[in-house]
XYZ file of C-alpha atoms in Angstrom:
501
model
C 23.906 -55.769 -0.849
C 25.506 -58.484 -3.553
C 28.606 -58.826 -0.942
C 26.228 -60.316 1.560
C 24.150 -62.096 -0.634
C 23.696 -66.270 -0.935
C 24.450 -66.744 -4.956
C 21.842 -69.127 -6.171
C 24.635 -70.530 -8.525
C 28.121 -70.467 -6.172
C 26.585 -70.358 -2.971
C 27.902 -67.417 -0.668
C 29.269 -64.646 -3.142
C 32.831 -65.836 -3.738
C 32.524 -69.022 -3.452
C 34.126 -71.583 -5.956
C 33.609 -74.119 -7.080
C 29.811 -74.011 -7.792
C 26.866 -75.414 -5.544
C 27.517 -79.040 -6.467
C 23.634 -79.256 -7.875
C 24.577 -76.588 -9.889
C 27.978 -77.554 -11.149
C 26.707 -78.268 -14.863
C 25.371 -74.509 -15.105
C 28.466 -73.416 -14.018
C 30.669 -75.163 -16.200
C 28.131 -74.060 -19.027
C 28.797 -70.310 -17.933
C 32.499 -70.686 -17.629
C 32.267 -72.624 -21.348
C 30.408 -69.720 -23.129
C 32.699 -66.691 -23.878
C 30.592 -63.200 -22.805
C 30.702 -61.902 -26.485
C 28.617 -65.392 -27.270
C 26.138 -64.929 -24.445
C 25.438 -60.962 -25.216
C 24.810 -62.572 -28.781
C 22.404 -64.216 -27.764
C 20.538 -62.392 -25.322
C 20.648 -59.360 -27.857
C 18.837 -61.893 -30.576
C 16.122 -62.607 -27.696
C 15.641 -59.241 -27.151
C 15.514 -57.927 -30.949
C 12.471 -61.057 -31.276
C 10.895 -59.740 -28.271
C 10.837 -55.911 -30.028
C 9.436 -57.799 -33.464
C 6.916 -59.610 -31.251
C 5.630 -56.566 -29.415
C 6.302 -57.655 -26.237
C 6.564 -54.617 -24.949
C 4.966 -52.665 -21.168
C 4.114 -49.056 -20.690
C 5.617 -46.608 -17.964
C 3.107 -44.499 -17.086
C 4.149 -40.747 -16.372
C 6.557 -40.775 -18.869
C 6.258 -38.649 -22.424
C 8.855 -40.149 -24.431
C 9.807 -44.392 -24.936
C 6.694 -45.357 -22.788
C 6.723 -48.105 -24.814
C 9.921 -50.738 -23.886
C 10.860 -54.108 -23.890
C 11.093 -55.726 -20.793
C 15.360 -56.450 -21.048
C 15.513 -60.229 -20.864
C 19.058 -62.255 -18.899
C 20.653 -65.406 -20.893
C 21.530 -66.791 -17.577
C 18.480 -69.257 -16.307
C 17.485 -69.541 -12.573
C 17.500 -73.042 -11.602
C 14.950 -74.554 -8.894
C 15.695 -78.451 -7.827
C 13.246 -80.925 -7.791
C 12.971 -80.858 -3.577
C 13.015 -77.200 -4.052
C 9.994 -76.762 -5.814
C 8.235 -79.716 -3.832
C 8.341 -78.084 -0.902
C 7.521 -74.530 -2.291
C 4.506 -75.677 -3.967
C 3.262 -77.317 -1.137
C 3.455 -74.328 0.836
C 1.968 -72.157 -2.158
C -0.992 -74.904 -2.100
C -1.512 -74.000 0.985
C -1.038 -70.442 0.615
C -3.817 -70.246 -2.023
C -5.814 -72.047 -0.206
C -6.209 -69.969 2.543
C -6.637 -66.732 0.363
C -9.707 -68.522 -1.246
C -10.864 -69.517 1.924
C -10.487 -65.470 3.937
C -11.882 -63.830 0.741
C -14.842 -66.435 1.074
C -15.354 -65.375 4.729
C -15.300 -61.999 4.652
C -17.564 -61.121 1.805
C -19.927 -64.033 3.658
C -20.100 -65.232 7.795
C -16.848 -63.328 8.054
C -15.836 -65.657 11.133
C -12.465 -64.446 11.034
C -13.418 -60.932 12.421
C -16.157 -62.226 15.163
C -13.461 -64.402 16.174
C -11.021 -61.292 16.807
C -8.238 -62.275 14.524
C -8.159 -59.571 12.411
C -9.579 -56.091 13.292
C -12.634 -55.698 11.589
C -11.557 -51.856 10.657
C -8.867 -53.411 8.790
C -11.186 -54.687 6.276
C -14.788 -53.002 6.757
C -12.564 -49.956 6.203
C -9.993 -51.039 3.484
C -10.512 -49.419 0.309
C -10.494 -52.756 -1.464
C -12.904 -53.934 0.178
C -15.818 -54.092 -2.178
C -19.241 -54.234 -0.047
C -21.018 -53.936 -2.854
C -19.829 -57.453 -3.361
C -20.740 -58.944 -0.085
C -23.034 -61.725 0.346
C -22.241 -62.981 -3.221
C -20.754 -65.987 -4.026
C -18.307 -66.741 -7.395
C -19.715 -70.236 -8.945
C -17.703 -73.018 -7.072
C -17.443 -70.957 -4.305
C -13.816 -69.940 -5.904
C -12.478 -66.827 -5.681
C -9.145 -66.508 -6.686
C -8.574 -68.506 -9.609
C -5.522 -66.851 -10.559
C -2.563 -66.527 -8.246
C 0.854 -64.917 -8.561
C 2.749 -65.260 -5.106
C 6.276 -63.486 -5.096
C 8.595 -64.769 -3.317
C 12.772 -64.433 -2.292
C 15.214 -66.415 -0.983
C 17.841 -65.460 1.844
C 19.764 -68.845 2.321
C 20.286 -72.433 0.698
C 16.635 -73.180 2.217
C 15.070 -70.225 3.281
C 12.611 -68.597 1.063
C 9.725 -65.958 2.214
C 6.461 -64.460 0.341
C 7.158 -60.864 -0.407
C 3.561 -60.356 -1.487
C 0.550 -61.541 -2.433
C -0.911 -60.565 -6.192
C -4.772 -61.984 -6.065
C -6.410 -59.205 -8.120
C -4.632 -59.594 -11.664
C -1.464 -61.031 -10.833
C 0.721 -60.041 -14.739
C 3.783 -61.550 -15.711
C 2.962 -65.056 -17.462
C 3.438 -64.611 -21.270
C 7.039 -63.434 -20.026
C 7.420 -66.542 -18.308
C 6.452 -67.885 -21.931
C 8.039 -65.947 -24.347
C 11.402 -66.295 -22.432
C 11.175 -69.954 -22.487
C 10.941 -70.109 -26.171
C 13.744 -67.153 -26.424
C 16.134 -69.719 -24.391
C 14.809 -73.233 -26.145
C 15.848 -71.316 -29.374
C 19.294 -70.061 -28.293
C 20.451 -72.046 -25.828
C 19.532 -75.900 -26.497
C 22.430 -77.411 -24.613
C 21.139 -76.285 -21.967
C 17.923 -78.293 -22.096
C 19.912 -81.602 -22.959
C 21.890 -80.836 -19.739
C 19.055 -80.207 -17.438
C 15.556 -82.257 -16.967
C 13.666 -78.806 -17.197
C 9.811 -79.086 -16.607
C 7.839 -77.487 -19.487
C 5.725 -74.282 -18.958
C 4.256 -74.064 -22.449
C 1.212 -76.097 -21.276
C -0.077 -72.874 -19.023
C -2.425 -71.515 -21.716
C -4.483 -75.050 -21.650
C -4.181 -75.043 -18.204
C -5.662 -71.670 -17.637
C -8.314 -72.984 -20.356
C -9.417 -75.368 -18.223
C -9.710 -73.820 -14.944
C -11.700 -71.211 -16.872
C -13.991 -74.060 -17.865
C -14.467 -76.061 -14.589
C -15.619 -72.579 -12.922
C -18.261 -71.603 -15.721
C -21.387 -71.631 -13.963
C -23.840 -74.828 -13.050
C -25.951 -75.775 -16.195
C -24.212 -74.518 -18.818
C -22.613 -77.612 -20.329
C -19.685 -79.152 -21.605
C -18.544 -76.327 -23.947
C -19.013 -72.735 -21.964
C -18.092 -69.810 -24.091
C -14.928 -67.957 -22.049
C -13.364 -64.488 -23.207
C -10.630 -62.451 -21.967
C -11.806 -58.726 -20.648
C -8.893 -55.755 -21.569
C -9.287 -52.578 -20.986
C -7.347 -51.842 -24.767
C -4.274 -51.480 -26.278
C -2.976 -48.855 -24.039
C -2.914 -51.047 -20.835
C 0.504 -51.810 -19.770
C -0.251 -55.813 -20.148
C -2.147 -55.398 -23.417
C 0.500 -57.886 -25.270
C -0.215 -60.615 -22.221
C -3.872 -59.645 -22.748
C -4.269 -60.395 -26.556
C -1.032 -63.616 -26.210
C -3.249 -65.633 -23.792
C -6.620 -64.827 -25.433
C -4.729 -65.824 -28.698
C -2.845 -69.114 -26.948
C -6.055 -70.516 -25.370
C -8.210 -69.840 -28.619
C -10.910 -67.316 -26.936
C -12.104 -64.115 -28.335
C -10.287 -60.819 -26.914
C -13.050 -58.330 -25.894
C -13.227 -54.754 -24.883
C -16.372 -53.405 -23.157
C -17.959 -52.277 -26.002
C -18.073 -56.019 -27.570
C -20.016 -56.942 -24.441
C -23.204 -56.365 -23.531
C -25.820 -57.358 -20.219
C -29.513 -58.270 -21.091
C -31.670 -60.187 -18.186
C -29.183 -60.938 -16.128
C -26.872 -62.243 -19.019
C -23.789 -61.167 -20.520
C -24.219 -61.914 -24.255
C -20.805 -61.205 -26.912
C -21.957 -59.240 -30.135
C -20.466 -60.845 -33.417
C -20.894 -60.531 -36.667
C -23.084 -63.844 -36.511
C -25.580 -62.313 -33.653
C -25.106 -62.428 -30.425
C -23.612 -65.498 -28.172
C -24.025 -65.669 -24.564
C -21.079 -65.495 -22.667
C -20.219 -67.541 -19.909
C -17.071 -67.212 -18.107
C -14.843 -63.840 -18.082
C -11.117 -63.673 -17.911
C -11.059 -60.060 -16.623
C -8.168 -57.446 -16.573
C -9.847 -54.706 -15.930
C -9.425 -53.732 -12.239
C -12.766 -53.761 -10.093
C -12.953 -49.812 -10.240
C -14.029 -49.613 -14.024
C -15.795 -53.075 -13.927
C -19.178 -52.329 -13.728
C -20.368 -48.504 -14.179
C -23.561 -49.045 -12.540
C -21.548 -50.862 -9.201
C -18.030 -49.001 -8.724
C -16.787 -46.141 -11.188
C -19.597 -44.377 -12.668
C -17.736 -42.500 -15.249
C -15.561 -45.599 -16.165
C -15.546 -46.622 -19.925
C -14.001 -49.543 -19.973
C -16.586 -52.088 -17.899
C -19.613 -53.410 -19.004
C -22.744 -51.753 -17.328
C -25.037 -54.809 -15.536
C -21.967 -57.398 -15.573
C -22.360 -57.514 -11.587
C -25.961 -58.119 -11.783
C -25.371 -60.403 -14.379
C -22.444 -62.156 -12.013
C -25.015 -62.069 -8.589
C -27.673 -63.867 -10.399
C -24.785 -66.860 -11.106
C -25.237 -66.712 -14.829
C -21.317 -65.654 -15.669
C -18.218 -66.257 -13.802
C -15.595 -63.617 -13.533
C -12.136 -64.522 -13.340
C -10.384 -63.335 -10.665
C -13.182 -62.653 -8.758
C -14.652 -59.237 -7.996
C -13.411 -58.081 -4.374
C -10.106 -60.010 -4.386
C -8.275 -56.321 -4.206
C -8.238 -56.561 -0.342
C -6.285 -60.153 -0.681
C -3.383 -57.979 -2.403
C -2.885 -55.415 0.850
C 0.059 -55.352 2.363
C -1.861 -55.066 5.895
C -3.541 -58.028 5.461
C -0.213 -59.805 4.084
C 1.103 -59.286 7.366
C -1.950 -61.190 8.819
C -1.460 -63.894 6.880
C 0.417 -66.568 9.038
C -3.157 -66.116 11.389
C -5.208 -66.537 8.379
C -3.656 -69.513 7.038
C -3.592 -70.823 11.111
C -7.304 -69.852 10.477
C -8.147 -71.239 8.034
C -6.228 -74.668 7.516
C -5.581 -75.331 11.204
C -1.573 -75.377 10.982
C 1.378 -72.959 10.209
C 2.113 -71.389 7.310
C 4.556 -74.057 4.963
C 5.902 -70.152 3.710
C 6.667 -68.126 6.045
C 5.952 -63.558 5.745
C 8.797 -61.672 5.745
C 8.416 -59.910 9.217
C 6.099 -56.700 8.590
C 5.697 -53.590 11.457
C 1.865 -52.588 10.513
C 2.746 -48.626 10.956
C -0.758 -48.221 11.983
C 0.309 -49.131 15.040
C 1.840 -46.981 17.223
C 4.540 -49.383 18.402
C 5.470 -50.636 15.325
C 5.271 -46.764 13.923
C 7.547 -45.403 16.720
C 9.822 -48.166 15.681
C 10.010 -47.674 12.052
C 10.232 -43.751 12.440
C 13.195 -44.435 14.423
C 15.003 -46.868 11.922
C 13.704 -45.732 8.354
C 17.055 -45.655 7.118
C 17.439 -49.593 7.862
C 14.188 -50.701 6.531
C 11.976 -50.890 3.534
C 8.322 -49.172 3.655
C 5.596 -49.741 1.252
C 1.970 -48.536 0.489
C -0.364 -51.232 1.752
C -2.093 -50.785 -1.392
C 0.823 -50.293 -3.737
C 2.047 -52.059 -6.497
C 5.035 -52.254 -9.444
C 7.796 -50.584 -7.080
C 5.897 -46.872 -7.124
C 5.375 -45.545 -3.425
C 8.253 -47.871 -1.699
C 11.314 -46.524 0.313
C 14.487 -48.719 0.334
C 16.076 -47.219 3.569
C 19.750 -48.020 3.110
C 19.642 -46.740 -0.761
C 17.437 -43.933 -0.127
C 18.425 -40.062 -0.277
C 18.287 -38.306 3.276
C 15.630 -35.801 1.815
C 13.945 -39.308 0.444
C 13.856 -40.129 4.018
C 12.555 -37.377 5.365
C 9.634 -37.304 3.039
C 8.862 -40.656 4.086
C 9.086 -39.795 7.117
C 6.205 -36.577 7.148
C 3.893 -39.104 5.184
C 4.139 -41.904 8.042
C 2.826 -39.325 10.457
C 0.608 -38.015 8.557
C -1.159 -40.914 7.494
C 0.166 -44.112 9.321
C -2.468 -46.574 8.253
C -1.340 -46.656 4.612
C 2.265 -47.650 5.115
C 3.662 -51.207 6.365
C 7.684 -51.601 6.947
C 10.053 -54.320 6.467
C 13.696 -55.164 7.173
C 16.196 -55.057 4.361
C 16.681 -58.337 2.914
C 19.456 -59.172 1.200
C 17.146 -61.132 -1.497
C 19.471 -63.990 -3.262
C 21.444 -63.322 -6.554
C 22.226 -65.171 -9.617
C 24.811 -64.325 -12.448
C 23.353 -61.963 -14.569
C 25.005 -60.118 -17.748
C 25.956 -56.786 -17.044
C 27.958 -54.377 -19.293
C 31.424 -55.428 -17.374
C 30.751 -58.636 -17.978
C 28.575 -61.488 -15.627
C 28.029 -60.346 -12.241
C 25.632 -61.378 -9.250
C 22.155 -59.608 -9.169
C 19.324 -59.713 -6.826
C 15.987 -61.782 -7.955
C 12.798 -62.198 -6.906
C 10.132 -64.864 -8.057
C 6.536 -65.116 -9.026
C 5.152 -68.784 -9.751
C 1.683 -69.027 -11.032
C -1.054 -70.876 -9.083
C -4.429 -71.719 -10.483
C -7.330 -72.970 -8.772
C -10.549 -74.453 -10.180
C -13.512 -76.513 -9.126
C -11.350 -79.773 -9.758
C -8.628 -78.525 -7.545
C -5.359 -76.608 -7.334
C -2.088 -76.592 -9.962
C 1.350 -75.261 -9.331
C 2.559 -74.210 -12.608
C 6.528 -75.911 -12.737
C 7.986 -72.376 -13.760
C 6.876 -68.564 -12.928
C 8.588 -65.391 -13.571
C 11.883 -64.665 -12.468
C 12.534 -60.259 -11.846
C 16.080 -59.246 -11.825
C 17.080 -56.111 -10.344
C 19.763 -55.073 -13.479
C 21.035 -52.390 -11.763
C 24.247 -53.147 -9.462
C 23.064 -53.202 -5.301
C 19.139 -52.712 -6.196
C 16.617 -54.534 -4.652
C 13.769 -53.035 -6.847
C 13.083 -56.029 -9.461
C 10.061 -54.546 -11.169
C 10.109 -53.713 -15.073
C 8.625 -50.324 -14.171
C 11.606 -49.805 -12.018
C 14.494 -51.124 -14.332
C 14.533 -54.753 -13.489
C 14.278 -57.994 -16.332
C 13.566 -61.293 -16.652
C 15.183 -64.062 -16.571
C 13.746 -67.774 -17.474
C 12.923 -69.982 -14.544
C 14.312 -73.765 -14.800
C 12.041 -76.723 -12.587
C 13.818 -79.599 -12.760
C 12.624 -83.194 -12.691
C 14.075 -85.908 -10.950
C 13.736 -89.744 -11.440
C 10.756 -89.361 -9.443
C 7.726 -86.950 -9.780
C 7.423 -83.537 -8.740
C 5.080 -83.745 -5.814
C 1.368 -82.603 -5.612
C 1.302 -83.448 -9.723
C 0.163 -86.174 -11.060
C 1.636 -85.210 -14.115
C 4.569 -83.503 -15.209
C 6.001 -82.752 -18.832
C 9.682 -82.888 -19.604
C 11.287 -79.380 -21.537
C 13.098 -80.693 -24.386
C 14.936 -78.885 -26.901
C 13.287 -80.857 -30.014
C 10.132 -80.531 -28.595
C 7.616 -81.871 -25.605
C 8.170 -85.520 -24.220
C 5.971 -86.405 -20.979
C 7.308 -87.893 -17.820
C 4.336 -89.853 -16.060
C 3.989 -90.505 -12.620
C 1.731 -90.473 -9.833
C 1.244 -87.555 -7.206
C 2.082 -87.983 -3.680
């Protein structure tokens, strides 16, 4: 796939010099030796292992514990770049907000015949337990992670959408540091926009949406399920960076209507809840009666507008792959003009067309679960085994409706250290959106997967892929739809003002 691949840093592979924007990266990679830059990247890595920063693989029995394997080599986004991209992730989120809205309300969208009301009366995350609430603000999802790849010099696509509880952020964090610390020239080289300020951010959105009446100061938490979640060190990091308490379910507890935090001082009532706990185990008394890990009355508690959860409880059916492929119609819907970020063109194999068609080409294309997640349940056709194929194949016809298909991209690469050396590897990209009653931020960073394994397209940690720190960079002017951005500096934070266009 690398052969055919646009290189983010020398343009089509083989290519020299450079891309003229990104000469000065280039001469810093020629500059470097390879010994120097595994130096480094090995230092990152052995602070990352001190740290804890570490995710679980479920289904193994030995090392299900790791580090997620962190690149030297920075992706770089230009300032026109990221303009456009968070325009069209504005109006991405937008849109999301505005369907998940409708369909647990009027749900407009299906009496108007632009979905197929099966597709979501009968989705699985689709939470009618949930319907005919309404979050506080009317917001839903608070927390975005869009993923997106690139094809071209100008052509980027959402992959998917991750509306439920999108992960990745403290690695977006943590490899900032890792590369302020051990590679400084860099950030005297490059006007890189700072990400550091996401905790405070997230802080406030979690204030704006407490709910009406409670005041200036609401109390907010984070929700885990515990220390053997795979994201419990992102968990306890952004509890720790905003300066909230880290609860499990058996710190909280519902009386009248209203979720109250037990503390060694008494109780205090609780007012907004940053949630990671998947809407299954939530609530015993709603969803999974046998779950342990949600707090019993927190729905009630949420219907009678006296807490607000974070992400919202229903957002699951944003994250489907079926309704992905709907989503050029919903933002049409929805904002009255075409999607600024274009789907990657999806065959919905519950239709018999579009099944006949993948059926016929599975070894070109790339099927996924609708409801899947973290690479697990996805064939990549041209890498794929034929008995891989074939068992594909028997679960298509046997159950259709679960499975969508897409062509075989060949998803951008950037020069990544491999053990021969440096040497191209595909990426993917998740920025970080947040939305809260005063409006919607594009964080100027997001999380960068490499696929570390030569010709993969599978980017996700549970699959063998890394990180790799994202660089925004400022112009002379401002980065559009902020009205304020801050400047990455080696020796420390210095703030470039300007006004939003």
């Amino acid at each position: 796939m690398a052969t055919h691949a646009f290189d983010e840093i020398m343009g089509m592979t083989g290519a020299t010099p450079p891309r003229p924007e990104m000469s000065a990266l280039g001469r810093w990679i020629d500059t470097i030796p390879t010994d120097e830059l595994r130096r480094r990247q090995q230092a990152a890595e052995t602070t990352f292992r001190q740290l804890g920063i570490t995710f679980a693989v479920y289904g193994e029995n030995e090392a299900a514990e790791r580090i997620i394997p962190f690149d030297i080599v920075p992706r770089v986004f230009l300032a026109s770049e990221w303009a456009r991209l968070s325009e069209g992730l504005v109006q991405r989120v937008e849109a999301i907000n505005a369907f998940l809205d409708d369909i647990y309300g009027e749900r407009r969208i299906l009496s108007e015949g632009v979905l197929p009301a099966d597709l979501i009366l009968g989705n699985p995350q689709f939470r009618p337990e949930i319907a005919g609430m309404r979050p506080p603000h009317g917001i839903w999802a608070h927390i975005c992670g869009i993923d997106l790849v690139r094809t071209g010099p100008d052509d980027f696509f959402v992959l998917e959408d991750n509306a439920r509880t999108p992960s990745g952020v403290s690695y977006m964090l943590e490899n900032r540091e890792a590369m302020l610390r051990l590679c400084p020239e860099l950030f005297r080289e490059f006007r890189v926009a700072a990400v550091d300020s996401y905790p405070d951010r997230l802080l406030e959105t979690m204030r704006s949406v407490a709910p009406r009446g409670v005041g200036s100061d609401p109390v907010c938490v984070v929700l885990t399920p515990g220390h053997f979640n795979s994201a419990y060190y992102e968990h306890s990091f952004l509890a720790d960076s905003m300066g909230v308490e880290l609860v499990e379910a058996a710190d909280l507890i519902v009386d009248d209507d209203t979720v109250w935090m037990r503390t060694i001082g008494g109780r205090v009532k609780v007012d907004v809840i940053y949630r990671r706990v998947d809407d299954d185990f939530l609530d015993p008394l709603v969803f999974r009666a046998d779950s342990m890990l949600g707090v019993p009355g927190l729905i009630a508690a949420y219907a009678a507008g006296n807490v607000a959860i974070i992400n919202a409880p229903g957002n699951g059916i944003a994250d489907d792959k079926a309704i992905y492929s709907y989503m050029p119609e919903i933002v049409r819907f929805y904002s009255g003009g075409e999607a600024k970020l274009p789907n990657v063109e999806t065959w919905r194999c519950r239709e018999p067309q579009a099944l006949s068609y993948v059926l016929d080409n599975l070894a070109e294309v790339v099927v996924k679960l609708v409801d899947g997640s973290g690479g697990y349940g996805m064939l990549v056709g041209p890498t794929a085994s034929k008995a891989e194929i074939e068992r594909f194949r028997a679960a298509l016809v046997a159950e259709p409706h679960r499975y969508i298909a897409q062509p075989t991209l060949a998803l951008s690469t950037v020069p990544t250290l491999a053990d021969s050396g440096l040497a191209p590897r595909h990426v993917d990209f998740r920025p970080f959106v947040l939305t809260g009653s005063k409006g919607v931020q594009v964080v100027p960073g997001g999380l960068t997967r490499v696929a570390l394994r030569e010709g993969s397209l599978v980017v996700n940690s549970s699959q063998g892929g890394g990180t790799k720190d994202s660089f925004v960079l400022i112009d002379d002017g401002p980065v559009r739809g902020q009205t304020q951005t801050q400047l990455q500096s080696a020796g420390g934070m210095t703030q470039s003002q300007g006004r939003g266009a």
